[in-house]
Tab-separated table of C-alpha atoms and ligand atoms in Angstrom:
chain	number	residue	atom	x	y	z
A	1	UNK	CA	0.000	0.000	0.000
A	2	UNK	CA	1.492	3.385	-0.969
A	3	UNK	CA	1.382	6.329	1.393
A	4	UNK	CA	-1.134	8.126	-0.850
A	5	UNK	CA	-3.490	5.141	-0.712
A	6	UNK	CA	-3.117	4.957	3.069
A	7	UNK	CA	-3.991	8.650	3.382
A	8	UNK	CA	-6.883	8.915	0.933
A	9	UNK	CA	-9.792	8.525	3.409
A	10	UNK	CA	-8.386	11.313	5.613
A	11	UNK	CA	-9.326	14.988	5.786
A	12	UNK	CA	-7.861	17.493	3.379
A	13	UNK	CA	-5.307	19.035	5.758
A	14	UNK	CA	-4.000	15.585	6.702
A	15	UNK	CA	-3.618	14.740	3.032
A	16	UNK	CA	-1.955	18.076	2.234
A	17	UNK	CA	0.546	17.487	5.033
A	18	UNK	CA	1.664	14.133	3.643
A	19	UNK	CA	0.819	13.907	-0.055
A	20	UNK	CA	3.391	13.713	-2.852
A	21	UNK	CA	6.356	12.308	-0.945
A	22	UNK	CA	6.807	9.103	1.004
A	23	UNK	CA	9.696	9.528	3.493
A	24	UNK	CA	10.465	5.814	3.070
A	25	UNK	CA	11.578	6.592	-0.480
A	26	UNK	CA	14.381	8.893	0.706
A	27	UNK	CA	16.062	7.737	3.917
A	28	UNK	CA	13.122	8.836	6.103
A	29	UNK	CA	13.511	12.550	5.408
A	30	UNK	CA	10.067	14.135	5.598
A	31	UNK	CA	10.732	16.367	2.581
A	32	UNK	CA	11.787	15.222	-0.899
A	33	UNK	CA	15.254	16.078	-2.195
A	34	UNK	CA	15.672	19.078	-4.504
A	35	UNK	CA	17.198	17.466	-7.572
A	36	UNK	CA	18.980	19.914	-9.876
A	37	UNK	CA	19.349	18.025	-13.088
A	38	UNK	CA	19.889	18.035	-16.790
A	39	UNK	CA	21.892	14.810	-17.316
A	40	UNK	CA	20.777	11.444	-16.005
A	41	UNK	CA	23.220	8.564	-16.474
A	42	UNK	CA	22.303	5.150	-17.889
A	43	UNK	CA	23.984	1.958	-16.704
A	44	UNK	CA	24.784	0.706	-20.233
A	45	UNK	CA	24.332	1.463	-23.932
A	46	UNK	CA	21.270	-0.782	-24.307
A	47	UNK	CA	19.382	1.080	-21.553
A	48	UNK	CA	20.483	4.370	-23.090
A	49	UNK	CA	18.777	3.345	-26.335
A	50	UNK	CA	15.670	1.787	-24.749
A	51	UNK	CA	15.402	4.590	-22.110
A	52	UNK	CA	13.998	1.873	-19.913
A	53	UNK	CA	14.535	3.577	-16.562
A	54	UNK	CA	12.468	5.962	-14.466
A	55	UNK	CA	14.371	9.191	-15.187
A	56	UNK	CA	16.061	9.953	-18.497
A	57	UNK	CA	16.646	13.724	-18.685
A	58	UNK	CA	15.824	16.727	-16.495
A	59	UNK	CA	13.153	18.157	-18.799
A	60	UNK	CA	11.058	14.986	-18.462
A	61	UNK	CA	10.838	15.075	-14.673
A	62	UNK	CA	12.852	14.529	-11.501
A	63	UNK	CA	12.014	13.174	-8.033
A	64	UNK	CA	11.293	16.792	-7.011
A	65	UNK	CA	8.851	17.604	-9.805
A	66	UNK	CA	7.311	14.140	-9.377
A	67	UNK	CA	6.614	14.901	-5.714
A	68	UNK	CA	4.676	18.017	-6.725
A	69	UNK	CA	2.877	16.485	-9.699
A	70	UNK	CA	1.834	13.366	-7.775
A	71	UNK	CA	0.478	15.610	-5.009
A	72	UNK	CA	-1.549	17.476	-7.636
A	73	UNK	CA	-2.776	14.172	-9.109
A	74	UNK	CA	-3.975	13.142	-5.684
A	75	UNK	CA	-5.779	16.457	-5.153
A	76	UNK	CA	-7.258	16.748	-8.666
A	77	UNK	CA	-8.009	13.048	-9.198
A	78	UNK	CA	-6.073	13.221	-12.454
A	79	UNK	CA	-4.271	10.594	-14.534
A	80	UNK	CA	-1.217	12.824	-14.833
A	81	UNK	CA	0.099	16.315	-14.076
A	82	UNK	CA	2.935	18.365	-15.527
A	83	UNK	CA	4.598	21.337	-13.826
A	84	UNK	CA	5.451	24.278	-16.081
A	85	UNK	CA	7.251	27.603	-15.464
A	86	UNK	CA	4.197	29.877	-15.010
A	87	UNK	CA	0.430	29.899	-14.781
A	88	UNK	CA	0.273	31.381	-18.255
A	89	UNK	CA	2.318	28.465	-19.615
A	90	UNK	CA	-0.180	26.134	-17.903
A	91	UNK	CA	-3.075	27.875	-19.685
A	92	UNK	CA	-1.444	27.745	-23.117
A	93	UNK	CA	-0.056	24.182	-23.003
A	94	UNK	CA	-3.487	22.489	-23.350
A	95	UNK	CA	-4.228	24.679	-26.388
A	96	UNK	CA	-1.003	23.514	-28.037
A	97	UNK	CA	-1.831	19.925	-27.088
A	98	UNK	CA	-5.447	19.853	-28.287
A	99	UNK	CA	-5.483	22.094	-31.359
A	100	UNK	CA	-4.150	21.915	-34.919
A	101	UNK	CA	-4.321	24.222	-37.929
A	102	UNK	CA	-7.932	24.602	-39.072
A	103	UNK	CA	-9.407	23.875	-35.634
A	104	UNK	CA	-11.820	26.064	-33.698
A	105	UNK	CA	-11.570	26.978	-30.013
A	106	UNK	CA	-14.229	28.359	-27.660
A	107	UNK	CA	-12.974	30.600	-24.833
A	108	UNK	CA	-15.003	32.229	-22.073
A	109	UNK	CA	-15.100	36.031	-22.441
A	110	UNK	CA	-14.198	36.547	-18.762
A	111	UNK	CA	-10.939	34.662	-19.244
A	112	UNK	CA	-7.596	35.650	-17.695
A	113	UNK	CA	-6.636	38.359	-20.172
A	114	UNK	CA	-3.216	37.139	-21.416
A	115	UNK	CA	-5.000	33.965	-22.607
A	116	UNK	CA	-6.671	36.202	-25.161
A	117	UNK	CA	-3.309	37.500	-26.382
A	118	UNK	CA	-2.198	33.926	-26.977
A	119	UNK	CA	-5.367	33.064	-28.919
A	120	UNK	CA	-5.329	36.225	-31.024
A	121	UNK	CA	-1.564	36.096	-31.543
A	122	UNK	CA	0.050	32.670	-31.591
A	123	UNK	CA	-3.020	30.513	-32.304
A	124	UNK	CA	-4.305	32.828	-35.045
A	125	UNK	CA	-0.864	32.652	-36.711
A	126	UNK	CA	-1.126	28.858	-36.660
A	127	UNK	CA	-4.558	28.925	-38.327
A	128	UNK	CA	-6.666	28.263	-35.239
A	129	UNK	CA	-9.802	30.367	-34.814
A	130	UNK	CA	-11.136	31.466	-31.419
A	131	UNK	CA	-14.713	32.429	-30.552
A	132	UNK	CA	-15.453	34.033	-27.161
A	133	UNK	CA	-18.630	33.072	-25.328
A	134	UNK	CA	-20.799	34.421	-22.532
A	135	UNK	CA	-19.733	32.954	-19.153
A	136	UNK	CA	-23.451	32.406	-18.374
A	137	UNK	CA	-24.087	30.428	-21.566
A	138	UNK	CA	-24.335	26.953	-19.947
A	139	UNK	CA	-25.729	24.282	-22.287
A	140	UNK	CA	-26.456	27.053	-24.807
A	141	UNK	CA	-22.828	26.702	-25.867
A	142	UNK	CA	-24.127	24.084	-28.314
A	143	UNK	CA	-25.096	26.877	-30.732
A	144	UNK	CA	-21.434	27.959	-30.980
A	145	UNK	CA	-19.958	24.524	-31.567
A	146	UNK	CA	-18.761	23.830	-35.099
A	147	UNK	CA	-17.658	20.540	-36.654
A	148	UNK	CA	-14.024	21.646	-36.136
A	149	UNK	CA	-14.431	22.797	-32.487
A	150	UNK	CA	-11.842	20.765	-30.591
A	151	UNK	CA	-11.573	22.552	-27.244
A	152	UNK	CA	-13.815	24.562	-24.916
A	153	UNK	CA	-11.805	26.611	-22.417
A	154	UNK	CA	-13.530	27.590	-19.178
A	155	UNK	CA	-12.577	29.630	-16.148
A	156	UNK	CA	-14.823	29.910	-13.095
A	157	UNK	CA	-15.194	32.250	-11.486
A	158	UNK	CA	-14.104	34.591	-14.307
A	159	UNK	CA	-11.112	36.882	-13.938
A	160	UNK	CA	-11.847	40.225	-12.226
A	161	UNK	CA	-15.651	40.004	-12.467
A	162	UNK	CA	-16.085	36.467	-11.052
A	163	UNK	CA	-18.913	35.199	-13.284
A	164	UNK	CA	-19.722	31.562	-12.523
A	165	UNK	CA	-20.020	28.962	-15.286
A	166	UNK	CA	-22.221	25.883	-15.431
A	167	UNK	CA	-19.242	23.587	-15.951
A	168	UNK	CA	-21.118	20.220	-15.986
A	169	UNK	CA	-23.603	21.508	-18.594
A	170	UNK	CA	-20.819	22.884	-20.816
A	171	UNK	CA	-18.758	19.697	-20.495
A	172	UNK	CA	-21.715	17.500	-21.435
A	173	UNK	CA	-22.381	19.453	-24.624
A	174	UNK	CA	-18.689	19.697	-25.549
A	175	UNK	CA	-18.181	15.952	-25.139
A	176	UNK	CA	-21.308	15.162	-27.160
A	177	UNK	CA	-19.600	17.011	-30.026
A	178	UNK	CA	-16.171	15.425	-29.511
A	179	UNK	CA	-14.491	18.496	-27.982
A	180	UNK	CA	-12.275	18.487	-24.900
A	181	UNK	CA	-12.851	20.871	-21.979
A	182	UNK	CA	-10.102	22.734	-20.143
A	183	UNK	CA	-10.590	24.821	-17.030
A	184	UNK	CA	-8.475	27.448	-15.303
A	185	UNK	CA	-9.188	26.365	-11.721
A	186	UNK	CA	-6.769	28.757	-10.035
A	187	UNK	CA	-9.384	30.626	-7.942
A	188	UNK	CA	-10.888	27.595	-6.218
A	189	UNK	CA	-7.796	25.359	-6.047
A	190	UNK	CA	-8.557	21.619	-5.979
A	191	UNK	CA	-9.676	22.100	-2.371
A	192	UNK	CA	-12.830	23.985	-3.310
A	193	UNK	CA	-13.503	22.592	-6.799
A	194	UNK	CA	-12.373	19.429	-8.556
A	195	UNK	CA	-12.966	20.038	-12.281
A	196	UNK	CA	-12.389	16.442	-13.382
A	197	UNK	CA	-15.276	15.328	-11.149
A	198	UNK	CA	-17.528	17.765	-13.050
A	199	UNK	CA	-16.695	16.664	-16.586
A	200	UNK	CA	-13.603	18.751	-17.297
A	201	UNK	CA	-10.719	16.968	-19.055
A	202	UNK	CA	-7.840	19.309	-18.203
A	203	UNK	CA	-7.503	21.305	-14.984
A	204	UNK	CA	-5.094	24.235	-15.001
A	205	UNK	CA	-3.521	26.046	-12.064
A	206	UNK	CA	-1.461	29.163	-11.800
A	207	UNK	CA	0.230	27.475	-8.820
A	208	UNK	CA	1.979	30.831	-8.441
A	209	UNK	CA	-1.110	31.813	-6.416
A	210	UNK	CA	-2.406	29.714	-3.469
A	211	UNK	CA	-0.226	26.594	-3.822
A	212	UNK	CA	3.049	28.575	-3.750
A	213	UNK	CA	1.341	31.197	-1.623
A	214	UNK	CA	4.142	33.660	-0.888
A	215	UNK	CA	4.419	35.873	-4.013
A	216	UNK	CA	7.944	34.629	-4.702
A	217	UNK	CA	7.460	31.889	-7.320
A	218	UNK	CA	6.071	31.572	-10.830
A	219	UNK	CA	4.812	28.066	-11.609
A	220	UNK	CA	1.853	26.328	-13.251
A	221	UNK	CA	0.376	22.848	-13.279
A	222	UNK	CA	-1.739	21.023	-15.851
A	223	UNK	CA	-3.642	17.952	-14.649
A	224	UNK	CA	-5.458	15.755	-17.146
A	225	UNK	CA	-7.804	12.769	-17.195
A	226	UNK	CA	-6.986	9.540	-19.048
A	227	UNK	CA	-8.398	10.899	-22.324
A	228	UNK	CA	-6.368	14.105	-22.404
A	229	UNK	CA	-3.183	12.998	-20.639
A	230	UNK	CA	-1.293	11.463	-23.636
A	231	UNK	CA	-1.500	14.727	-25.626
A	232	UNK	CA	-0.582	16.854	-22.584
A	233	UNK	CA	2.514	14.869	-21.654
A	234	UNK	CA	3.638	14.612	-25.270
A	235	UNK	CA	3.282	18.344	-25.893
A	236	UNK	CA	4.990	19.156	-22.574
A	237	UNK	CA	7.994	17.080	-23.669
A	238	UNK	CA	8.050	18.610	-27.137
A	239	UNK	CA	8.008	22.175	-25.789
A	240	UNK	CA	10.568	21.603	-23.019
A	241	UNK	CA	8.672	23.888	-20.638
A	242	UNK	CA	9.593	22.226	-17.356
A	243	UNK	CA	9.316	23.954	-13.984
A	244	UNK	CA	12.585	24.599	-12.135
A	245	UNK	CA	13.452	22.241	-9.229
A	246	UNK	CA	13.586	24.902	-6.501
A	247	UNK	CA	10.210	26.269	-7.593
A	248	UNK	CA	8.658	22.788	-7.641
A	249	UNK	CA	10.030	22.136	-4.156
A	250	UNK	CA	8.772	25.439	-2.781
A	251	UNK	CA	5.339	24.863	-4.289
A	252	UNK	CA	5.057	21.462	-2.612
A	253	UNK	CA	6.140	23.199	0.606
A	254	UNK	CA	3.348	25.738	0.021
A	255	UNK	CA	0.778	22.965	-0.501
A	256	UNK	CA	1.435	21.712	3.042
A	257	UNK	CA	-0.153	24.867	4.483
A	258	UNK	CA	-2.568	25.701	1.674
A	259	UNK	CA	-5.614	24.352	3.524
A	260	UNK	CA	-5.144	26.529	6.589
A	261	UNK	CA	-4.130	29.559	4.534
A	262	UNK	CA	-7.147	29.195	2.260
A	263	UNK	CA	-9.514	28.860	5.199
A	264	UNK	CA	-8.198	32.172	6.530
A	265	UNK	CA	-8.290	33.854	3.074
A	266	UNK	CA	-11.871	32.632	2.686
A	267	UNK	CA	-13.049	33.846	6.074
A	268	UNK	CA	-11.412	37.277	5.862
A	269	UNK	CA	-12.526	37.860	2.273
A	270	UNK	CA	-16.128	36.961	3.097
A	271	UNK	CA	-16.161	39.186	6.181
A	272	UNK	CA	-14.875	42.109	4.152
A	273	UNK	CA	-17.093	41.399	1.132
A	274	UNK	CA	-20.208	41.284	3.331
A	275	UNK	CA	-19.294	44.550	5.065
A	276	UNK	CA	-18.622	46.245	1.738
A	277	UNK	CA	-22.117	45.435	0.452
A	278	UNK	CA	-23.516	48.077	2.804
A	279	UNK	CA	-20.883	50.756	2.437
A	280	UNK	CA	-21.356	54.152	0.826
A	281	UNK	CA	-19.543	54.453	-2.478
A	282	UNK	CA	-19.802	50.719	-3.311
A	283	UNK	CA	-22.353	49.890	-6.023
A	284	UNK	CA	-21.867	46.099	-6.043
A	285	UNK	CA	-19.630	43.413	-4.595
A	286	UNK	CA	-18.613	40.716	-7.075
A	287	UNK	CA	-18.056	37.600	-4.955
A	288	UNK	CA	-19.640	34.222	-5.868
A	289	UNK	CA	-20.223	33.231	-2.226
A	290	UNK	CA	-22.466	36.250	-1.598
A	291	UNK	CA	-26.172	35.476	-1.850
A	292	UNK	CA	-26.622	38.676	-3.895
A	293	UNK	CA	-24.237	37.511	-6.634
A	294	UNK	CA	-25.962	36.336	-9.853
A	295	UNK	CA	-23.919	33.098	-10.117
A	296	UNK	CA	-24.267	32.255	-6.429
A	297	UNK	CA	-26.534	29.230	-6.954
A	298	UNK	CA	-24.032	27.566	-9.282
A	299	UNK	CA	-21.227	28.293	-6.809
A	300	UNK	CA	-23.284	26.742	-4.014
A	301	UNK	CA	-24.149	23.698	-6.096
A	302	UNK	CA	-20.632	22.902	-7.339
A	303	UNK	CA	-17.987	24.525	-5.119
A	304	UNK	CA	-16.868	23.605	-1.610
A	305	UNK	CA	-15.587	27.037	-0.631
A	306	UNK	CA	-14.404	30.426	-1.791
A	307	UNK	CA	-10.948	31.911	-1.847
A	308	UNK	CA	-9.577	35.342	-1.047
A	309	UNK	CA	-10.017	37.390	-4.204
A	310	UNK	CA	-13.097	39.340	-5.285
A	311	UNK	CA	-14.003	42.748	-6.691
A	312	UNK	CA	-16.014	45.782	-5.772
A	313	UNK	CA	-17.669	48.129	-8.229
A	314	UNK	CA	-17.366	51.731	-7.111
A	315	UNK	CA	-20.521	53.787	-7.449
A	316	UNK	CA	-19.431	56.329	-10.058
A	317	UNK	CA	-22.176	57.067	-12.553
A	318	UNK	CA	-20.158	59.637	-14.523
A	319	UNK	CA	-17.676	57.766	-16.766
A	320	UNK	CA	-15.432	60.840	-16.863
A	321	UNK	CA	-14.818	60.609	-13.094
A	322	UNK	CA	-14.202	56.854	-12.862
A	323	UNK	CA	-10.449	56.827	-13.214
A	324	UNK	CA	-9.910	59.644	-10.701
A	325	UNK	CA	-12.123	57.900	-8.118
A	326	UNK	CA	-10.429	54.542	-8.669
A	327	UNK	CA	-7.004	56.148	-8.311
A	328	UNK	CA	-8.080	58.016	-5.165
A	329	UNK	CA	-9.166	54.676	-3.663
A	330	UNK	CA	-5.919	52.931	-4.566
A	331	UNK	CA	-3.640	55.791	-3.520
A	332	UNK	CA	-5.228	56.017	-0.043
A	333	UNK	CA	-4.467	52.365	0.764
A	334	UNK	CA	-1.691	51.839	3.281
A	335	UNK	CA	-1.713	48.070	3.887
A	336	UNK	CA	-2.956	46.790	0.517
A	337	UNK	CA	-0.171	46.921	-2.058
A	338	UNK	CA	-0.832	47.998	-5.638
A	339	UNK	CA	0.275	45.062	-7.715
A	340	UNK	CA	-0.718	42.199	-9.967
A	341	UNK	CA	-1.147	38.558	-9.054
A	342	UNK	CA	-2.797	37.148	-5.943
A	343	UNK	CA	-2.853	34.139	-3.635
A	344	UNK	CA	0.081	35.344	-1.522
A	345	UNK	CA	0.056	36.182	2.170
A	346	UNK	CA	-0.284	39.923	1.571
A	347	UNK	CA	-3.248	42.005	0.441
A	348	UNK	CA	-3.274	43.629	-2.981
A	349	UNK	CA	-5.549	45.915	-4.957
A	350	UNK	CA	-5.783	46.710	-8.647
A	351	UNK	CA	-8.084	48.753	-10.883
A	352	UNK	CA	-9.236	46.006	-13.264
A	353	UNK	CA	-8.850	46.694	-16.954
A	354	UNK	CA	-11.836	45.127	-18.728
A	355	UNK	CA	-11.367	46.889	-22.058
A	356	UNK	CA	-10.850	43.627	-23.963
A	357	UNK	CA	-14.300	42.234	-23.105
A	358	UNK	CA	-16.684	41.723	-26.018
A	359	UNK	CA	-19.578	39.840	-24.350
A	360	UNK	CA	-19.237	39.910	-20.545
A	361	UNK	CA	-19.171	43.696	-20.567
A	362	UNK	CA	-17.814	45.767	-17.629
A	363	UNK	CA	-20.388	46.835	-15.002
A	364	UNK	CA	-22.142	50.082	-15.865
A	365	UNK	CA	-22.148	51.435	-12.285
A	366	UNK	CA	-18.464	52.287	-12.137
A	367	UNK	CA	-14.847	51.112	-12.005
A	368	UNK	CA	-13.978	47.598	-10.830
A	369	UNK	CA	-11.418	47.326	-8.043
A	370	UNK	CA	-10.082	43.809	-7.469
A	371	UNK	CA	-9.068	42.996	-3.912
A	372	UNK	CA	-6.803	40.115	-2.920
A	373	UNK	CA	-7.381	39.587	0.784
A	374	UNK	CA	-4.201	38.402	2.463
A	375	UNK	CA	-3.494	36.891	5.849
A	376	UNK	CA	-3.250	40.173	7.775
A	377	UNK	CA	-5.686	40.958	10.607
A	378	UNK	CA	-9.086	41.559	9.085
A	379	UNK	CA	-9.827	44.655	11.230
A	380	UNK	CA	-6.684	46.327	9.838
A	381	UNK	CA	-7.667	45.480	6.283
A	382	UNK	CA	-11.183	46.807	6.872
A	383	UNK	CA	-9.814	50.118	8.217
A	384	UNK	CA	-7.568	50.396	5.185
A	385	UNK	CA	-10.521	49.880	2.823
A	386	UNK	CA	-12.659	52.374	4.769
A	387	UNK	CA	-9.871	54.948	4.396
A	388	UNK	CA	-9.693	54.233	0.653
A	389	UNK	CA	-13.474	54.508	0.213
A	390	UNK	CA	-13.539	57.790	2.113
A	391	UNK	CA	-10.866	59.131	-0.241
A	392	UNK	CA	-12.786	57.926	-3.310
A	393	UNK	CA	-16.068	59.391	-1.983
A	394	UNK	CA	-14.353	62.734	-1.378
A	395	UNK	CA	-12.927	62.908	-4.895
B	401	PLP	C1	-6.825	33.106	-13.391
B	401	PLP	C2	-5.362	33.185	-13.708
B	401	PLP	N1	-4.829	32.250	-14.476
B	401	PLP	C3	-3.522	32.273	-14.808
B	401	PLP	C4	-2.698	33.278	-14.364
B	401	PLP	C5	-1.260	33.308	-14.788
B	401	PLP	O1	-0.398	32.941	-13.754
B	401	PLP	P1	1.110	33.383	-13.747
B	401	PLP	O2	1.169	34.742	-13.162
B	401	PLP	O3	1.790	32.343	-12.917
B	401	PLP	O4	1.598	33.339	-15.168
B	401	PLP	C6	-3.211	34.282	-13.555
B	401	PLP	C7	-2.343	35.377	-13.061
B	401	PLP	O5	-2.782	36.362	-12.504
B	401	PLP	C8	-4.584	34.247	-13.221
B	401	PLP	O6	-5.158	35.207	-12.475
């Protein structure tokens, strides 16, 4: 019986504490070794030709990357996982794996924005056409599927505006037409949503965020079911986009505490989101776990929790005053940093740029401010936001 099998009936924090590495495999040390490797030696010429040994070259995996990817397999319920050098690389790898010249791709309009650059740039150059769809489309996606549609890319909740998607309904339609389904599952992590259990074929993580958790690493993971895994692993090998050993190690280290960190992110974010619903100067709070949020029922049906990032829409009817108000809010913050990314221990704020949307249009009430709620004391964060709102209201 392997350690993973022994642990599987346990609670999530027990599994996170032990998954991915069996101390018996490495002299009893509780952590796996960090293997820095390009060359792997073979015992003889015949093995060199047959490659019949576990490790053959650094790009194809090491004991360190295996520890991380097997932990992700355990959490996602996947047939295989690869670790790549960024979340963006994790988003684009499945496209390269599933699509060929002449194919058609469906992408949710609330997608992480650089995904769009890849579709309109690289994929268009290779003769692959992308159509964007409404995040609320559900089974209605059938009307957009063409004979050459090979992949439906989902992300729930959506970037910056947090629209929920009916993932099981989309997956059912996509599969009926022979298309694969990928999902950027970064927001929920496998702790709060397991895409492969809801019909998704490929689950993507910017592990830069909650798994790594400390704003010091760029890394991504792609976990696939039996159907999608051969193409994912083959394309990963062809591209040579392997995560670095120190980053893989640190991400596994981050996974050990991800459950407790996420619980705290969740609790603080919900406390703040609820308080913001009643505050002057806030038109709407975009957070799927709030009862007022349009996609709340889907979130409740499919997700086991919510993480620490959501948005507020400032109440600024006059479009000409939106930027000044948003900047007044951001500039008054003293604890929240102004910076991109999320999932780290520290709070961040950003004025979301939604100018590339074509279907899921920006809210009409005012500018969208995205808040990443860190692990600081929630009262301090609340005071900081109150100060920022007062500044925006006075502008
Ligand atoms: C939803 C989502 N997916 C993917 C990424 C890309 O991750 P990375 O910054 O590691 O490239 C991000 C980054 O912000 C993101 O928000």
